[in-house]
């Protein structure tokens, strides 16, 4: 049985790692993991044997942040050792510790893992900057519903590449924002009609935005890959369903 087939089923034993917060879901019922865009997964696993371990750690990170209202950071080094284990942030971000920054600059980090809310696994500009520029091979974003894995296969980071990538990234963000504002205009207006402070309105709009991303994740994943494949950068998606 292939690695993907082994993962595409209902989990009954999730105790691969010690840290598991069983209060967040029913371990007796388990979870179901499904892979989207299976051919891209197969190609990436064929080219990167270490991706199997990255997927395991991604599931681990997802389970431990299942219903959290804070972001957490986990970091895997090139020897497949966890060097930062669920470092706690706040409800908007998590800071990268200095010792991890040093490991990143020394080229010793294989993958980073952090969680987003409401199912939104599209990276932020900060996520891209922290992964693309120091050339981390994998960036994993988890949520209750999804795990997103950015696979960074680019080996050329000259100024022309960086400028071209940044431009394409800005076009991608513009597409997302245009789609959100166009599709959710009535809901956005309802938020701004409420008697809320500016900060509260921004928070409500962010929640609406995250849920919109989750609902349309296939659309935006495909858009991301169609734009970024020329840079050898790919977004993989794993769907997690509580059973």
Coordinates of N, CA and C in Angstrom, one line a residue:
X1 N 0.9 -1.2 0.0 CA 0.0 0.0 0.0 C 0.9 1.2 0.0
X2 N 0.6 2.2 -0.9 CA 1.4 3.4 -0.9 C 1.2 4.3 0.3
X3 N 2.2 5.2 0.5 CA 2.1 6.1 1.6 C 0.8 6.9 1.6
X4 N 0.4 7.4 0.5 CA -0.8 8.2 0.4 C -2.0 7.4 0.7
X5 N -2.1 6.2 0.2 CA -3.2 5.3 0.5 C -3.3 5.0 2.0
X6 N -2.2 4.8 2.6 CA -2.2 4.6 4.0 C -2.8 5.7 4.8
X7 N -2.6 6.9 4.3 CA -3.1 8.1 5.0 C -4.5 8.4 4.7
X8 N -5.0 7.9 3.5 CA -6.3 8.3 3.1 C -7.4 7.3 3.7
X9 N -7.5 7.4 4.9 CA -8.5 6.5 5.6 C -8.8 7.1 7.0
X10 N -9.7 6.4 7.7 CA -10.1 6.8 9.0 C -9.1 6.4 10.0
X11 N -8.5 7.4 10.8 CA -7.5 7.1 11.8 C -8.1 6.5 13.0
X12 N -7.5 5.4 13.5 CA -8.0 4.9 14.8 C -6.9 5.0 15.9
X13 N -5.6 5.1 15.5 CA -4.5 5.3 16.4 C -3.7 6.6 16.0
X14 N -3.9 7.6 16.8 CA -3.2 8.9 16.5 C -2.1 9.2 17.4
X15 N -1.6 8.2 18.2 CA -0.6 8.4 19.2 C 0.9 8.3 18.6
X16 N 1.1 8.8 17.5 CA 2.5 8.8 16.9 C 3.4 9.7 17.8
X17 N 2.8 10.7 18.3 CA 3.6 11.7 19.1 C 3.0 11.8 20.5
X18 N 3.8 12.3 21.4 CA 3.3 12.4 22.8 C 2.3 13.5 23.0
X19 N 2.5 14.7 22.3 CA 1.6 15.8 22.6 C 0.4 15.7 21.7
X20 N -0.7 15.4 22.4 CA -2.0 15.4 21.7 C -3.1 15.9 22.7
X21 N -3.8 16.9 22.3 CA -4.8 17.5 23.1 C -6.1 16.8 22.8
X22 N -6.5 15.8 23.5 CA -7.6 15.0 23.2 C -8.9 15.7 23.6
X23 N -8.9 16.8 24.2 CA -10.1 17.6 24.5 C -10.7 18.2 23.3
X24 N -9.9 18.3 22.2 CA -10.3 19.0 21.1 C -11.2 18.2 20.1
X25 N -11.1 16.9 20.2 CA -11.9 16.1 19.3 C -11.9 14.7 19.9
X26 N -12.8 13.8 19.3 CA -13.0 12.5 19.9 C -12.0 11.5 19.2
X27 N -11.0 11.1 20.0 CA -10.1 10.2 19.5 C -10.6 8.8 19.1
X28 N -11.7 8.4 19.8 CA -12.3 7.1 19.6 C -12.9 7.1 18.2
X29 N -13.4 8.2 17.7 CA -14.0 8.3 16.4 C -12.9 8.6 15.4
X30 N -11.8 9.2 15.8 CA -10.8 9.5 14.8 C -11.0 10.6 13.8
X31 N -10.1 10.7 12.9 CA -10.3 11.7 11.8 C -10.1 11.0 10.5
X32 N -10.5 11.6 9.5 CA -10.3 11.1 8.1 C -9.5 12.1 7.4
X33 N -8.4 11.6 6.7 CA -7.5 12.4 5.9 C -7.6 12.1 4.4
X34 N -7.9 13.1 3.6 CA -8.0 12.9 2.2 C -7.0 13.9 1.5
X35 N -6.4 13.4 0.4 CA -5.5 14.2 -0.3 C -6.2 14.8 -1.6
X36 N -6.0 16.1 -1.8 CA -6.5 16.7 -3.0 C -5.4 16.8 -4.0
X37 N -5.7 16.9 -5.3 CA -4.7 17.0 -6.3 C -3.7 15.9 -6.2
X38 N -4.2 14.7 -6.2 CA -3.4 13.5 -5.9 C -2.1 13.3 -6.8
X39 N -2.2 13.7 -8.0 CA -1.0 13.5 -8.9 C 0.1 14.4 -8.5
X40 N -0.2 15.7 -8.1 CA 0.8 16.6 -7.7 C 1.4 16.1 -6.4
X41 N 0.6 15.5 -5.5 CA 1.2 14.9 -4.3 C 2.2 13.8 -4.6
X42 N 1.8 12.9 -5.5 CA 2.6 11.8 -5.9 C 3.9 12.2 -6.5
X43 N 3.9 13.2 -7.3 CA 5.1 13.7 -7.9 C 6.0 14.4 -6.9
X44 N 5.4 15.1 -5.9 CA 6.2 15.8 -4.9 C 6.8 14.7 -4.0
X45 N 6.1 13.7 -3.6 CA 6.6 12.7 -2.7 C 7.7 11.9 -3.5
X46 N 7.5 11.6 -4.8 CA 8.5 11.0 -5.5 C 9.8 11.7 -5.5
X47 N 9.7 13.1 -5.6 CA 10.9 13.9 -5.7 C 11.5 14.3 -4.3
X48 N 10.7 14.1 -3.3 CA 11.1 14.5 -1.9 C 10.7 13.5 -0.9
X49 N 11.5 12.5 -0.6 CA 11.2 11.5 0.3 C 10.9 12.0 1.7
X50 N 11.5 13.2 2.0 CA 11.3 13.8 3.3 C 9.9 14.4 3.5
X51 N 9.2 14.5 2.4 CA 7.8 15.1 2.4 C 6.9 14.2 3.3
X52 N 7.2 12.9 3.3 CA 6.4 12.0 4.1 C 6.4 12.4 5.6
X53 N 7.6 12.7 6.1 CA 7.7 13.1 7.5 C 7.1 14.5 7.7
X54 N 7.2 15.4 6.7 CA 6.6 16.7 6.8 C 5.1 16.5 7.0
X55 N 4.5 15.6 6.2 CA 3.1 15.4 6.3 C 2.7 14.9 7.7
X56 N 3.5 14.0 8.2 CA 3.2 13.5 9.6 C 3.2 14.6 10.6
X57 N 4.3 15.4 10.5 CA 4.4 16.5 11.5 C 3.3 17.5 11.3
X58 N 2.8 17.7 10.0 CA 1.7 18.6 9.7 C 0.4 18.1 10.4
X59 N 0.2 16.8 10.3 CA -1.0 16.2 11.0 C -0.8 16.4 12.5
X60 N 0.3 16.2 13.0 CA 0.6 16.4 14.5 C 0.3 17.8 14.9
X61 N 0.8 18.8 14.1 CA 0.6 20.2 14.4 C -0.9 20.5 14.3
X62 N -1.6 20.0 13.3 CA -3.0 20.3 13.2 C -3.8 19.7 14.3
X63 N -3.5 18.5 14.8 CA -4.3 17.9 15.9 C -4.1 18.7 17.2
X64 N -2.9 19.2 17.4 CA -2.6 19.9 18.6 C -3.0 21.4 18.6
X65 N -3.5 21.9 17.5 CA -4.0 23.2 17.4 C -5.4 23.2 16.9
X66 N -6.1 22.1 17.0 CA -7.4 21.9 16.4 C -8.4 23.0 16.6
X67 N -8.6 23.4 17.8 CA -9.6 24.4 18.1 C -9.0 25.6 18.8
X68 N -7.7 25.8 18.6 CA -7.0 26.9 19.3 C -7.4 28.2 18.7
X69 N -7.3 29.3 19.6 CA -7.6 30.6 19.2 C -6.2 31.4 19.1
X70 N -5.1 30.7 19.1 CA -3.8 31.2 19.0 C -3.0 30.5 17.9
X71 N -2.0 31.2 17.4 CA -1.1 30.6 16.4 C 0.1 29.9 17.2
X72 N 0.5 28.8 16.7 CA 1.6 28.0 17.2 C 2.6 27.7 16.1
X73 N 3.9 27.6 16.5 CA 5.0 27.3 15.5 C 5.7 26.0 15.9
X74 N 5.8 25.2 14.9 CA 6.7 24.0 15.0 C 7.7 24.0 13.9
X75 N 8.9 23.6 14.2 CA 10.0 23.7 13.2 C 10.7 22.3 13.1
X76 N 10.9 21.9 11.9 CA 11.6 20.6 11.6 C 13.0 20.9 10.9
X77 N 14.1 20.3 11.4 CA 15.4 20.6 10.8 C 15.7 19.6 9.7
X78 N 16.8 19.7 9.1 CA 17.2 18.9 7.9 C 17.4 17.4 8.4
X79 N 17.7 17.2 9.6 CA 17.8 15.9 10.2 C 16.5 15.2 10.6
X80 N 15.4 15.9 10.3 CA 14.0 15.5 10.6 C 13.8 15.4 12.1
X81 N 14.4 16.4 12.8 CA 14.2 16.6 14.2 C 13.4 17.8 14.5
X82 N 12.5 17.7 15.4 CA 11.7 18.9 15.8 C 12.5 19.8 16.7
X83 N 12.9 21.0 16.3 CA 13.7 21.9 17.1 C 12.9 23.0 17.7
X84 N 11.7 23.1 17.3 CA 10.7 24.1 18.0 C 9.4 23.4 18.0
X85 N 8.8 23.1 19.2 CA 7.7 22.3 19.3 C 6.5 23.1 19.9
X86 N 5.6 23.5 19.0 CA 4.3 24.2 19.4 C 4.6 25.4 20.2
X87 N 5.5 26.3 19.7 CA 5.8 27.6 20.4 C 4.5 28.5 20.2
X88 N 4.1 29.0 21.3 CA 2.8 29.7 21.4 C 2.9 31.2 21.0
X89 N 2.0 31.6 20.1 CA 1.9 33.0 19.8 C 0.6 33.6 20.3
X90 N 0.1 34.6 19.5 CA -1.2 35.2 19.9 C -2.3 34.8 18.8
X91 N -3.3 35.6 18.8 CA -4.4 35.3 17.8 C -4.1 35.9 16.4
X92 N -3.0 36.5 16.2 CA -2.7 37.1 14.9 C -1.4 36.5 14.3
X93 N -0.4 36.1 15.2 CA 0.9 35.7 14.7 C 1.6 34.9 15.8
X94 N 2.7 34.4 15.4 CA 3.6 33.7 16.3 C 5.1 34.1 15.9
X95 N 5.8 34.6 16.9 CA 7.2 35.1 16.6 C 8.2 33.9 16.4
X96 N 9.1 34.0 15.5 CA 10.1 33.0 15.3 C 11.2 33.3 16.3
X97 N 11.5 32.3 17.2 CA 12.6 32.5 18.2 C 14.0 32.8 17.5
X98 N 14.8 33.5 18.2 CA 16.1 33.8 17.7 C 16.9 32.6 17.3
X99 N 16.9 31.5 18.1 CA 17.7 30.3 17.7 C 17.1 29.7 16.5
X100 N 15.8 29.8 16.2 CA 15.3 29.2 14.9 C 15.7 30.1 13.8
X101 N 15.7 31.4 14.0 CA 16.2 32.3 12.9 C 17.6 32.0 12.5
X102 N 18.4 31.7 13.5 CA 19.8 31.3 13.2 C 19.9 30.0 12.4
X103 N 19.1 29.1 12.8 CA 19.0 27.8 12.0 C 18.6 28.0 10.6
X104 N 17.6 28.9 10.4 CA 17.1 29.2 9.1 C 18.2 29.9 8.3
X105 N 18.9 30.9 8.8 CA 20.0 31.5 8.1 C 21.1 30.6 7.8
X106 N 21.3 29.6 8.6 CA 22.4 28.6 8.4 C 21.9 27.5 7.4
X107 N 20.7 27.6 7.0 CA 20.2 26.6 6.0 C 19.9 25.2 6.7
X108 N 19.6 25.2 8.0 CA 19.3 24.0 8.7 C 17.9 23.7 8.9
X109 N 17.0 24.5 8.3 CA 15.5 24.2 8.6 C 14.9 23.6 7.3
X110 N 14.3 22.5 7.5 CA 13.6 21.8 6.3 C 12.1 22.3 6.2
X111 N 11.4 22.5 7.3 CA 10.0 22.9 7.2 C 9.6 23.6 8.5
X112 N 8.7 24.6 8.2 CA 8.0 25.3 9.4 C 6.5 25.0 9.3
X113 N 5.9 25.0 10.5 CA 4.5 24.7 10.6 C 3.8 25.7 11.5
X114 N 2.7 26.3 11.0 CA 1.9 27.2 11.9 C 0.5 27.1 11.5
X115 N -0.4 27.5 12.4 CA -1.9 27.3 12.1 C -2.5 28.6 11.8
X116 N -3.5 28.5 10.9 CA -4.4 29.6 10.6 C -5.8 29.3 11.1
X117 N -6.7 30.2 11.0 CA -8.0 30.0 11.6 C -9.1 29.9 10.5
X118 N -10.2 29.3 10.9 CA -11.4 29.2 10.0 C -11.1 28.5 8.7
X119 N -10.1 27.6 8.6 CA -9.9 26.8 7.5 C -9.0 27.4 6.4
X120 N -8.6 28.7 6.6 CA -7.8 29.4 5.6 C -6.3 29.0 5.6
X121 N -5.9 28.3 4.5 CA -4.5 27.8 4.5 C -3.7 28.5 3.4
X122 N -4.2 29.6 2.8 CA -3.5 30.4 1.9 C -2.4 31.2 2.7
X123 N -1.2 31.2 2.3 CA -0.1 31.9 3.1 C -0.3 33.4 3.0
X124 N 0.2 34.1 4.0 CA 0.2 35.6 4.0 C 1.5 36.0 3.3
X125 N 1.6 37.3 3.1 CA 2.8 37.9 2.5 C 4.0 37.6 3.5
X126 N 3.7 37.7 4.8 CA 4.8 37.5 5.8 C 5.2 36.0 5.7
X127 N 4.2 35.1 5.6 CA 4.6 33.7 5.4 C 5.5 33.4 4.3
X128 N 5.1 34.0 3.1 CA 5.9 33.8 1.9 C 7.4 34.4 2.1
X129 N 7.4 35.6 2.7 CA 8.8 36.2 3.0 C 9.6 35.3 3.9
X130 N 9.0 34.8 4.9 CA 9.7 34.0 5.9 C 10.1 32.6 5.3
X131 N 9.5 32.2 4.2 CA 9.8 30.9 3.7 C 10.6 31.0 2.3
X132 N 10.1 31.8 1.5 CA 10.7 31.9 0.1 C 12.2 32.4 0.2
X133 N 12.3 33.6 0.9 CA 13.6 34.3 0.8 C 14.7 33.5 1.4
X134 N 14.5 32.9 2.6 CA 15.6 32.1 3.2 C 15.7 30.6 2.6
X135 N 14.8 30.3 1.7 CA 14.8 29.1 1.0 C 14.6 27.9 1.9
X136 N 13.4 27.9 2.6 CA 13.0 26.8 3.3 C 12.2 25.9 2.4
X137 N 12.4 24.6 2.4 CA 11.9 23.7 1.4 C 10.3 23.6 1.5
X138 N 9.8 23.5 2.8 CA 8.4 23.3 3.0 C 7.9 24.3 4.0
X139 N 6.8 24.9 3.7 CA 6.0 25.7 4.7 C 4.6 25.1 4.8
X140 N 4.3 24.7 6.1 CA 3.0 24.0 6.3 C 2.1 24.9 7.1
X141 N 0.9 25.1 6.6 CA -0.2 25.9 7.3 C -1.3 24.9 7.6
X142 N -1.7 24.9 8.9 CA -2.7 23.9 9.3 C -4.0 24.7 9.8
X143 N -5.1 24.0 9.7 CA -6.3 24.5 10.3 C -7.2 23.3 10.7
X144 N -8.3 23.6 11.2 CA -9.2 22.5 11.6 C -9.7 21.7 10.4
X145 N -9.8 22.3 9.3 CA -10.3 21.6 8.1 C -9.3 21.2 7.1
X146 N -8.2 21.9 7.1 CA -7.2 21.7 6.0 C -5.8 21.8 6.5
X147 N -4.9 21.1 5.7 CA -3.4 21.3 5.9 C -2.9 21.8 4.5
X148 N -2.3 22.9 4.4 CA -1.7 23.4 3.2 C -0.1 23.2 3.3
X149 N 0.5 22.7 2.2 CA 1.9 22.5 2.2 C 2.5 23.3 1.0
X150 N 3.3 24.3 1.3 CA 4.0 25.0 0.2 C 5.3 24.2 -0.1
X151 N 5.4 23.8 -1.3 CA 6.7 23.1 -1.7 C 7.5 24.0 -2.5
X152 N 8.7 24.3 -2.0 CA 9.5 25.3 -2.7 C 10.7 24.6 -3.4
X153 N 10.5 24.4 -4.7 CA 11.5 23.7 -5.5 C 12.4 24.6 -6.2
X154 N 12.3 25.9 -6.0 CA 13.2 26.8 -6.7 C 14.6 26.7 -6.2
X155 N 15.6 26.9 -7.1 CA 17.0 26.8 -6.7 C 17.7 28.1 -7.1
X156 N 17.0 29.0 -7.7 CA 17.6 30.2 -8.2 C 17.0 31.5 -7.6
X157 N 17.7 32.1 -6.7 CA 17.2 33.2 -5.9 C 17.9 34.5 -6.2
X158 N 18.1 34.8 -7.5 CA 18.8 36.1 -7.9 C 17.7 37.2 -7.9
X159 N 18.1 38.4 -8.1 CA 17.2 39.5 -8.0 C 16.1 39.5 -9.0
X160 N 16.3 39.0 -10.2 CA 15.3 38.9 -11.2 C 14.2 37.9 -10.7
X161 N 14.6 36.8 -10.2 CA 13.6 35.8 -9.7 C 12.8 36.5 -8.6
X162 N 13.4 37.1 -7.6 CA 12.7 37.6 -6.4 C 11.7 38.7 -6.9
X163 N 12.2 39.6 -7.8 CA 11.3 40.6 -8.3 C 10.1 40.0 -9.1
X164 N 10.3 39.0 -9.9 CA 9.3 38.4 -10.7 C 8.3 37.7 -9.8
X165 N 8.8 37.0 -8.8 CA 8.0 36.3 -7.8 C 7.1 37.2 -7.0
X166 N 7.7 38.3 -6.5 CA 7.0 39.3 -5.8 C 5.8 39.9 -6.6
X167 N 6.1 40.2 -7.9 CA 5.1 40.7 -8.7 C 3.9 39.7 -8.9
X168 N 4.2 38.5 -9.2 CA 3.2 37.5 -9.4 C 2.4 37.3 -8.1
X169 N 3.1 37.3 -6.9 CA 2.4 37.2 -5.6 C 1.4 38.3 -5.4
X170 N 1.8 39.5 -5.8 CA 0.9 40.7 -5.6 C -0.3 40.5 -6.5
X171 N -0.1 40.0 -7.7 CA -1.2 39.8 -8.6 C -2.2 38.7 -8.0
X172 N -1.6 37.7 -7.4 CA -2.4 36.7 -6.8 C -3.2 37.2 -5.6
X173 N -2.6 38.1 -4.8 CA -3.3 38.7 -3.7 C -4.4 39.6 -4.2
X174 N -4.1 40.3 -5.3 CA -5.2 41.2 -5.9 C -6.4 40.4 -6.3
X175 N -6.1 39.2 -6.9 CA -7.2 38.4 -7.4 C -8.0 37.9 -6.2
X176 N -7.4 37.5 -5.1 CA -8.1 37.1 -3.9 C -9.0 38.2 -3.4
X177 N -8.4 39.4 -3.2 CA -9.1 40.5 -2.6 C -10.3 41.0 -3.5
X178 N -10.0 41.0 -4.8 CA -11.1 41.3 -5.8 C -12.2 40.3 -5.7
X179 N -11.9 39.0 -5.6 CA -13.0 38.0 -5.5 C -13.8 38.2 -4.2
X180 N -13.1 38.4 -3.1 CA -13.7 38.6 -1.8 C -14.6 39.8 -1.8
X181 N -14.1 40.9 -2.3 CA -14.9 42.1 -2.3 C -16.1 42.0 -3.2
X182 N -15.9 41.3 -4.3 CA -17.0 41.1 -5.3 C -18.1 40.2 -4.8
X183 N -17.6 39.0 -4.3 CA -18.6 38.0 -3.9 C -19.3 38.3 -2.5
X184 N -18.6 39.0 -1.7 CA -19.1 39.2 -0.3 C -19.4 40.6 0.0
X185 N -19.7 41.4 -1.0 CA -20.0 42.8 -0.8 C -21.1 43.1 0.2
X186 N -22.2 42.3 0.1 CA -23.3 42.5 1.0 C -23.0 42.2 2.4
X187 N -22.2 41.1 2.6 CA -21.8 40.7 4.0 C -20.8 41.7 4.6
X188 N -19.9 42.3 3.7 CA -19.0 43.3 4.2 C -19.7 44.5 4.6
X189 N -20.7 44.9 3.8 CA -21.5 46.1 4.2 C -22.2 45.9 5.5
X190 N -22.8 44.7 5.7 CA -23.5 44.5 6.9 C -22.6 44.6 8.1
X191 N -21.3 44.2 8.0 CA -20.4 44.4 9.1 C -20.1 45.9 9.4
X192 N -20.0 46.7 8.3 CA -19.7 48.1 8.5 C -20.9 48.9 8.9
X193 N -22.1 48.3 8.8 CA -23.3 48.9 9.3 C -23.5 48.7 10.8
X194 N -22.8 47.8 11.4 CA -22.9 47.5 12.8 C -22.3 48.6 13.6
X195 N -22.8 48.7 14.8 CA -22.3 49.7 15.8 C -21.1 49.1 16.5
X196 N -20.0 49.0 15.8 CA -18.7 48.4 16.3 C -17.6 49.4 16.1
X197 N -16.6 49.2 16.9 CA -15.4 50.0 16.8 C -14.7 49.6 15.5
X198 N -13.7 50.5 15.0 CA -13.0 50.2 13.8 C -12.2 48.8 14.0
X199 N -11.6 48.6 15.1 CA -10.9 47.4 15.4 C -11.8 46.2 15.3
X200 N -13.0 46.3 15.9 CA -13.9 45.2 15.9 C -14.4 44.9 14.5
X201 N -14.7 45.9 13.7 CA -15.1 45.7 12.3 C -14.0 45.0 11.5
X202 N -12.8 45.4 11.8 CA -11.7 44.8 11.1 C -11.6 43.3 11.4
X203 N -11.8 43.0 12.7 CA -11.7 41.6 13.2 C -12.9 40.8 12.5
X204 N -14.1 41.4 12.5 CA -15.2 40.7 11.9 C -15.0 40.4 10.4
X205 N -14.4 41.4 9.8 CA -14.1 41.3 8.3 C -13.0 40.2 8.1
X206 N -12.1 40.2 9.0 CA -11.0 39.2 8.8 C -11.6 37.8 9.0
X207 N -12.5 37.6 9.9 CA -13.2 36.3 10.1 C -13.9 35.9 8.9
X208 N -14.7 36.9 8.3 CA -15.4 36.6 7.1 C -14.5 36.3 6.0
X209 N -13.4 37.0 5.9 CA -12.4 36.7 4.8 C -11.8 35.3 5.0
X210 N -11.4 34.9 6.2 CA -10.9 33.6 6.4 C -11.9 32.5 6.0
X211 N -13.1 32.7 6.4 CA -14.1 31.7 6.1 C -14.4 31.6 4.5
X212 N -14.3 32.8 3.9 CA -14.5 32.8 2.5 C -13.3 32.1 1.8
X213 N -12.1 32.3 2.3 CA -11.0 31.6 1.7 C -11.2 30.1 1.8
X214 N -11.6 29.6 3.0 CA -11.8 28.2 3.3 C -12.9 27.7 2.3
X215 N -14.0 28.3 2.2 CA -15.1 27.9 1.3 C -14.6 27.8 -0.1
X216 N -13.7 28.6 -0.5 CA -13.2 28.7 -1.9 C -11.8 28.2 -2.1
X217 N -11.3 27.3 -1.2 CA -9.9 27.0 -1.1 C -9.5 26.3 -2.4
X218 N -10.3 25.5 -3.0 CA -9.9 24.8 -4.2 C -9.6 25.8 -5.3
X219 N -10.5 26.8 -5.4 CA -10.3 27.9 -6.4 C -9.0 28.6 -6.3
X220 N -8.7 28.9 -5.0 CA -7.5 29.7 -4.8 C -6.2 28.9 -4.8
X221 N -6.3 27.6 -4.4 CA -5.2 26.7 -4.5 C -4.8 26.5 -6.0
X222 N -5.8 26.3 -6.8 CA -5.5 26.1 -8.3 C -5.0 27.4 -8.9
X223 N -5.5 28.6 -8.4 CA -5.0 29.8 -8.9 C -3.6 30.0 -8.5
X224 N -3.3 29.7 -7.3 CA -1.9 29.8 -6.8 C -0.9 29.0 -7.6
X225 N -1.3 27.7 -7.8 CA -0.4 26.8 -8.5 C -0.3 27.2 -10.0
X226 N -1.3 27.7 -10.6 CA -1.2 28.1 -12.0 C -0.3 29.3 -12.2
X227 N -0.2 30.2 -11.2 CA 0.7 31.3 -11.2 C 2.1 31.0 -10.8
X228 N 2.2 30.1 -9.8 CA 3.5 29.9 -9.2 C 4.3 28.7 -9.7
X229 N 3.7 27.9 -10.6 CA 4.4 26.7 -11.0 C 5.6 27.1 -11.9
X230 N 5.6 28.2 -12.5 CA 6.7 28.6 -13.3 C 7.9 29.0 -12.4
X231 N 7.7 29.2 -11.1 CA 8.8 29.4 -10.2 C 9.1 28.1 -9.4
X232 N 8.5 27.0 -9.8 CA 8.7 25.7 -9.1 C 8.2 25.8 -7.6
X233 N 7.1 26.4 -7.4 CA 6.5 26.6 -6.1 C 5.1 26.0 -6.2
X234 N 4.7 25.1 -5.2 CA 3.4 24.5 -5.3 C 2.7 24.5 -4.0
X235 N 1.4 24.5 -4.0 CA 0.6 24.4 -2.8 C -0.2 23.1 -2.9
X236 N 0.1 22.2 -1.9 CA -0.6 21.0 -1.7 C -1.7 21.1 -0.7
X237 N -2.7 20.4 -0.8 CA -3.8 20.5 0.2 C -4.2 19.1 0.7
X238 N -4.3 19.0 2.1 CA -4.8 17.8 2.7 C -6.1 18.2 3.4
X239 N -7.1 17.4 3.2 CA -8.4 17.7 3.8 C -8.6 16.9 5.1
X240 N -8.9 17.5 6.2 CA -9.1 16.8 7.5 C -10.5 16.9 7.9
X241 N -11.1 15.7 8.2 CA -12.6 15.7 8.6 C -12.7 14.9 9.9
X242 N -13.3 15.6 10.9 CA -13.6 14.9 12.1 C -14.7 13.9 11.9
X243 N -14.5 12.8 12.5 CA -15.6 11.7 12.3 C -16.1 11.3 13.7

